[in-house]
PDB file of C-alpha atoms in Angstrom:
ATOM      1  CA  UNK A   1       4.220  -0.321 -28.925  1.00 74.00           C
ATOM      2  CA  UNK A   2       2.461  -3.222 -27.293  1.00 70.00           C
ATOM      3  CA  UNK A   3       1.779  -4.099 -23.688  1.00 63.00           C
ATOM      4  CA  UNK A   4       0.677  -7.511 -22.526  1.00 63.00           C
ATOM      5  CA  UNK A   5      -0.186  -8.522 -18.988  1.00 61.00           C
ATOM      6  CA  UNK A   6       0.695 -12.120 -18.173  1.00 60.00           C
ATOM      7  CA  UNK A   7      -0.818 -13.652 -15.056  1.00 62.00           C
ATOM      8  CA  UNK A   8       1.605 -15.755 -13.087  1.00 59.00           C
ATOM      9  CA  UNK A   9       1.508 -17.298  -9.662  1.00 58.00           C
ATOM     10  CA  UNK A  10       3.908 -16.239  -6.974  1.00 56.00           C
ATOM     11  CA  UNK A  11       5.119 -17.812  -3.780  1.00 49.00           C
ATOM     12  CA  UNK A  12       5.838 -14.348  -2.403  1.00 58.00           C
ATOM     13  CA  UNK A  13       2.228 -13.531  -1.707  1.00 61.00           C
ATOM     14  CA  UNK A  14       0.429 -16.688  -2.790  1.00 58.00           C
ATOM     15  CA  UNK A  15      -3.260 -17.510  -2.394  1.00 56.00           C
ATOM     16  CA  UNK A  16      -4.015 -15.581   0.776  1.00 82.00           C
ATOM     17  CA  UNK A  17      -6.813 -13.158   1.485  1.00 90.00           C
ATOM     18  CA  UNK A  18      -6.141  -9.775   3.043  1.00 93.00           C
ATOM     19  CA  UNK A  19      -9.158  -9.322   5.301  1.00 92.00           C
ATOM     20  CA  UNK A  20      -7.634  -7.370   8.191  1.00 93.00           C
ATOM     21  CA  UNK A  21      -5.053  -4.746   8.982  1.00 94.00           C
ATOM     22  CA  UNK A  22      -2.881  -7.388  10.655  1.00 94.00           C
ATOM     23  CA  UNK A  23      -2.860  -9.577   7.515  1.00 94.00           C
ATOM     24  CA  UNK A  24      -1.938  -6.549   5.407  1.00 94.00           C
ATOM     25  CA  UNK A  25       0.925  -5.793   7.804  1.00 94.00           C
ATOM     26  CA  UNK A  26       2.147  -9.398   7.551  1.00 93.00           C
ATOM     27  CA  UNK A  27       2.187  -9.126   3.762  1.00 93.00           C
ATOM     28  CA  UNK A  28       4.185  -5.873   3.683  1.00 94.00           C
ATOM     29  CA  UNK A  29       6.437  -6.442   6.718  1.00 93.00           C
ATOM     30  CA  UNK A  30       9.183  -8.497   4.998  1.00 92.00           C
ATOM     31  CA  UNK A  31       9.589  -5.779   2.365  1.00 91.00           C
ATOM     32  CA  UNK A  32       9.623  -2.818   4.747  1.00 92.00           C
ATOM     33  CA  UNK A  33      11.597  -3.984   7.793  1.00 89.00           C
ATOM     34  CA  UNK A  34      15.089  -2.691   8.541  1.00 87.00           C
ATOM     35  CA  UNK A  35      15.177  -0.107   5.758  1.00 90.00           C
ATOM     36  CA  UNK A  36      17.376   2.961   6.077  1.00 90.00           C
ATOM     37  CA  UNK A  37      14.999   5.168   4.087  1.00 92.00           C
ATOM     38  CA  UNK A  38      11.305   5.324   3.264  1.00 93.00           C
ATOM     39  CA  UNK A  39       9.954   2.738   0.832  1.00 95.00           C
ATOM     40  CA  UNK A  40       6.382   2.793  -0.469  1.00 96.00           C
ATOM     41  CA  UNK A  41       4.663  -0.360  -1.729  1.00 96.00           C
ATOM     42  CA  UNK A  42       1.203  -0.975  -3.141  1.00 97.00           C
ATOM     43  CA  UNK A  43      -0.672  -4.265  -3.305  1.00 96.00           C
ATOM     44  CA  UNK A  44      -3.655  -4.757  -5.590  1.00 96.00           C
ATOM     45  CA  UNK A  45      -6.564  -6.940  -4.546  1.00 95.00           C
ATOM     46  CA  UNK A  46      -9.275  -8.702  -6.522  1.00 93.00           C
ATOM     47  CA  UNK A  47     -12.920  -8.900  -5.412  1.00 94.00           C
ATOM     48  CA  UNK A  48     -12.049 -11.757  -3.034  1.00 93.00           C
ATOM     49  CA  UNK A  49      -9.351  -9.573  -1.386  1.00 94.00           C
ATOM     50  CA  UNK A  50      -6.589 -11.771  -2.841  1.00 93.00           C
ATOM     51  CA  UNK A  51      -3.392 -10.034  -4.007  1.00 93.00           C
ATOM     52  CA  UNK A  52      -3.113  -9.471  -7.748  1.00 90.00           C
ATOM     53  CA  UNK A  53       0.278  -7.718  -7.594  1.00 92.00           C
ATOM     54  CA  UNK A  54       2.804  -6.229  -5.191  1.00 93.00           C
ATOM     55  CA  UNK A  55       4.748  -3.232  -6.459  1.00 94.00           C
ATOM     56  CA  UNK A  56       7.570  -1.117  -5.076  1.00 95.00           C
ATOM     57  CA  UNK A  57       6.405   2.358  -6.059  1.00 95.00           C
ATOM     58  CA  UNK A  58       8.950   4.658  -4.428  1.00 94.00           C
ATOM     59  CA  UNK A  59      12.274   4.666  -2.623  1.00 93.00           C
ATOM     60  CA  UNK A  60      12.703   7.944  -0.828  1.00 86.00           C
ATOM     61  CA  UNK A  61      14.997   9.515   1.697  1.00 88.00           C
ATOM     62  CA  UNK A  62      15.309   9.077   5.432  1.00 82.00           C
ATOM     63  CA  UNK A  63      12.170  11.172   6.029  1.00 81.00           C
ATOM     64  CA  UNK A  64      10.099  11.187   2.842  1.00 80.00           C
ATOM     65  CA  UNK A  65       9.023   9.077  -0.104  1.00 84.00           C
ATOM     66  CA  UNK A  66       7.625  10.841  -3.122  1.00 85.00           C
ATOM     67  CA  UNK A  67       4.840   9.063  -4.952  1.00 90.00           C
ATOM     68  CA  UNK A  68       1.977  10.257  -7.082  1.00 92.00           C
ATOM     69  CA  UNK A  69      -1.386   8.521  -7.475  1.00 95.00           C
ATOM     70  CA  UNK A  70      -0.666   7.787 -11.154  1.00 94.00           C
ATOM     71  CA  UNK A  71       2.316   5.581 -10.222  1.00 94.00           C
ATOM     72  CA  UNK A  72       0.268   3.761  -7.602  1.00 96.00           C
ATOM     73  CA  UNK A  73      -2.817   3.206  -9.736  1.00 97.00           C
ATOM     74  CA  UNK A  74      -1.136   2.180 -12.999  1.00 95.00           C
ATOM     75  CA  UNK A  75      -0.299  -1.394 -11.897  1.00 95.00           C
ATOM     76  CA  UNK A  76      -3.719  -1.671 -10.218  1.00 96.00           C
ATOM     77  CA  UNK A  77      -5.469  -0.847 -13.470  1.00 95.00           C
ATOM     78  CA  UNK A  78      -3.240  -3.181 -15.485  1.00 93.00           C
ATOM     79  CA  UNK A  79      -3.866  -6.032 -13.027  1.00 93.00           C
ATOM     80  CA  UNK A  80      -7.664  -5.475 -12.947  1.00 93.00           C
ATOM     81  CA  UNK A  81      -7.527  -4.853  -9.205  1.00 95.00           C
ATOM     82  CA  UNK A  82     -10.730  -3.681  -7.535  1.00 97.00           C
ATOM     83  CA  UNK A  83      -8.959  -2.301  -4.481  1.00 97.00           C
ATOM     84  CA  UNK A  84      -5.494  -1.436  -3.206  1.00 97.00           C
ATOM     85  CA  UNK A  85      -3.580  -1.129   0.040  1.00 98.00           C
ATOM     86  CA  UNK A  86      -0.522   1.105   0.283  1.00 98.00           C
ATOM     87  CA  UNK A  87       2.187   0.865   2.899  1.00 97.00           C
ATOM     88  CA  UNK A  88       5.341   2.763   3.627  1.00 95.00           C
ATOM     89  CA  UNK A  89       7.959   2.596   6.339  1.00 94.00           C
ATOM     90  CA  UNK A  90       9.351   5.144   8.748  1.00 93.00           C
ATOM     91  CA  UNK A  91      13.056   4.450   9.393  1.00 91.00           C
ATOM     92  CA  UNK A  92      12.764   6.183  12.779  1.00 90.00           C
ATOM     93  CA  UNK A  93      10.386   3.447  13.955  1.00 90.00           C
ATOM     94  CA  UNK A  94       7.731   6.054  14.855  1.00 91.00           C
ATOM     95  CA  UNK A  95       4.517   5.048  13.094  1.00 94.00           C
ATOM     96  CA  UNK A  96       2.680   8.311  13.730  1.00 93.00           C
ATOM     97  CA  UNK A  97       1.127   9.653  10.523  1.00 93.00           C
ATOM     98  CA  UNK A  98       2.544  13.008   9.458  1.00 92.00           C
ATOM     99  CA  UNK A  99       0.457  15.786   7.950  1.00 94.00           C
ATOM    100  CA  UNK A 100       2.004  14.846   4.596  1.00 93.00           C
ATOM    101  CA  UNK A 101       0.993  11.175   5.068  1.00 93.00           C
ATOM    102  CA  UNK A 102      -2.602  12.212   5.745  1.00 95.00           C
ATOM    103  CA  UNK A 103      -2.740  14.630   2.807  1.00 95.00           C
ATOM    104  CA  UNK A 104      -1.206  12.010   0.497  1.00 94.00           C
ATOM    105  CA  UNK A 105      -3.910   9.561   1.587  1.00 96.00           C
ATOM    106  CA  UNK A 106      -6.688  12.076   0.914  1.00 96.00           C
ATOM    107  CA  UNK A 107      -5.284  12.783  -2.568  1.00 96.00           C
ATOM    108  CA  UNK A 108      -5.032   9.059  -3.271  1.00 96.00           C
ATOM    109  CA  UNK A 109      -8.650   8.527  -2.161  1.00 96.00           C
ATOM    110  CA  UNK A 110      -9.799  11.088  -4.742  1.00 96.00           C
ATOM    111  CA  UNK A 111      -7.727   9.489  -7.517  1.00 97.00           C
ATOM    112  CA  UNK A 112      -9.053   6.044  -6.591  1.00 97.00           C
ATOM    113  CA  UNK A 113     -12.634   7.282  -6.790  1.00 96.00           C
ATOM    114  CA  UNK A 114     -11.993   8.537 -10.309  1.00 96.00           C
ATOM    115  CA  UNK A 115     -10.938   5.087 -11.561  1.00 96.00           C
ATOM    116  CA  UNK A 116     -13.343   3.156  -9.287  1.00 97.00           C
ATOM    117  CA  UNK A 117     -10.652   1.393  -7.275  1.00 97.00           C
ATOM    118  CA  UNK A 118     -11.131   1.339  -3.504  1.00 97.00           C
ATOM    119  CA  UNK A 119      -8.323   2.400  -1.197  1.00 97.00           C
ATOM    120  CA  UNK A 120      -8.666  -0.180   1.584  1.00 96.00           C
ATOM    121  CA  UNK A 121      -5.910   1.145   3.839  1.00 97.00           C
ATOM    122  CA  UNK A 122      -2.625   3.003   4.148  1.00 97.00           C
ATOM    123  CA  UNK A 123      -0.216   1.429   6.614  1.00 97.00           C
ATOM    124  CA  UNK A 124       2.816   3.009   8.210  1.00 96.00           C
ATOM    125  CA  UNK A 125       5.346   0.446   9.381  1.00 96.00           C
ATOM    126  CA  UNK A 126       8.221   1.106  11.771  1.00 93.00           C
ATOM    127  CA  UNK A 127      11.438  -0.108  10.135  1.00 86.00           C
ATOM    128  CA  UNK A 128      13.239  -1.366  13.218  1.00 81.00           C
ATOM    129  CA  UNK A 129      10.185  -2.251  15.292  1.00 86.00           C
ATOM    130  CA  UNK A 130       7.117  -4.453  15.165  1.00 88.00           C
ATOM    131  CA  UNK A 131       4.921  -1.349  15.239  1.00 94.00           C
ATOM    132  CA  UNK A 132       2.509  -0.308  12.527  1.00 96.00           C
ATOM    133  CA  UNK A 133      -0.440   2.024  12.216  1.00 96.00           C
ATOM    134  CA  UNK A 134      -3.457   2.125   9.937  1.00 96.00           C
ATOM    135  CA  UNK A 135      -4.853   5.357   8.548  1.00 94.00           C
ATOM    136  CA  UNK A 136      -8.219   3.595   8.152  1.00 94.00           C
ATOM    137  CA  UNK A 137      -8.279   2.672  11.846  1.00 93.00           C
ATOM    138  CA  UNK A 138      -7.351   6.270  12.690  1.00 92.00           C
ATOM    139  CA  UNK A 139     -10.383   7.518  10.731  1.00 92.00           C
ATOM    140  CA  UNK A 140      -8.576   9.057   7.747  1.00 91.00           C
ATOM    141  CA  UNK A 141     -10.167   6.563   5.329  1.00 92.00           C
ATOM    142  CA  UNK A 142     -13.915   6.062   5.629  1.00 84.00           C
ATOM    143  CA  UNK A 143     -15.849   2.902   4.760  1.00 68.00           C
ATOM    144  CA  UNK A 144     -17.542   4.586   1.793  1.00 60.00           C
ATOM    145  CA  UNK A 145     -14.207   5.622   0.260  1.00 53.00           C
TER     146      UNK A 145
END
């Protein structure tokens, strides 16, 4: 078995830098708007905070998306990403983080530490609204994590 990573450019997320929560939202928003169930995406970033990949990790149900850190970190490792941002949508439009969202984030932080990839943020995006929330801004992800 052989695996080869080929770097290619993409117009989908082009040469932009993700330096704020708002820019991260703008990157994920086209993929997570108007969904009828929860979708979870991950974007990998290089040291300049430029996207190295965008990956759909999970398609869930109307109220949950099941993802494990291994599935999130695999493309990040393959793409030599130094950090990641995850985002998922809430079909209800309510962007309040659930207990499960917070626990998932804490578990992902620990997995990221193990492979020395920084979790920059976890966004929750309302599917039928322009609302989003950041678990970093809410204090669930600290600067040193």
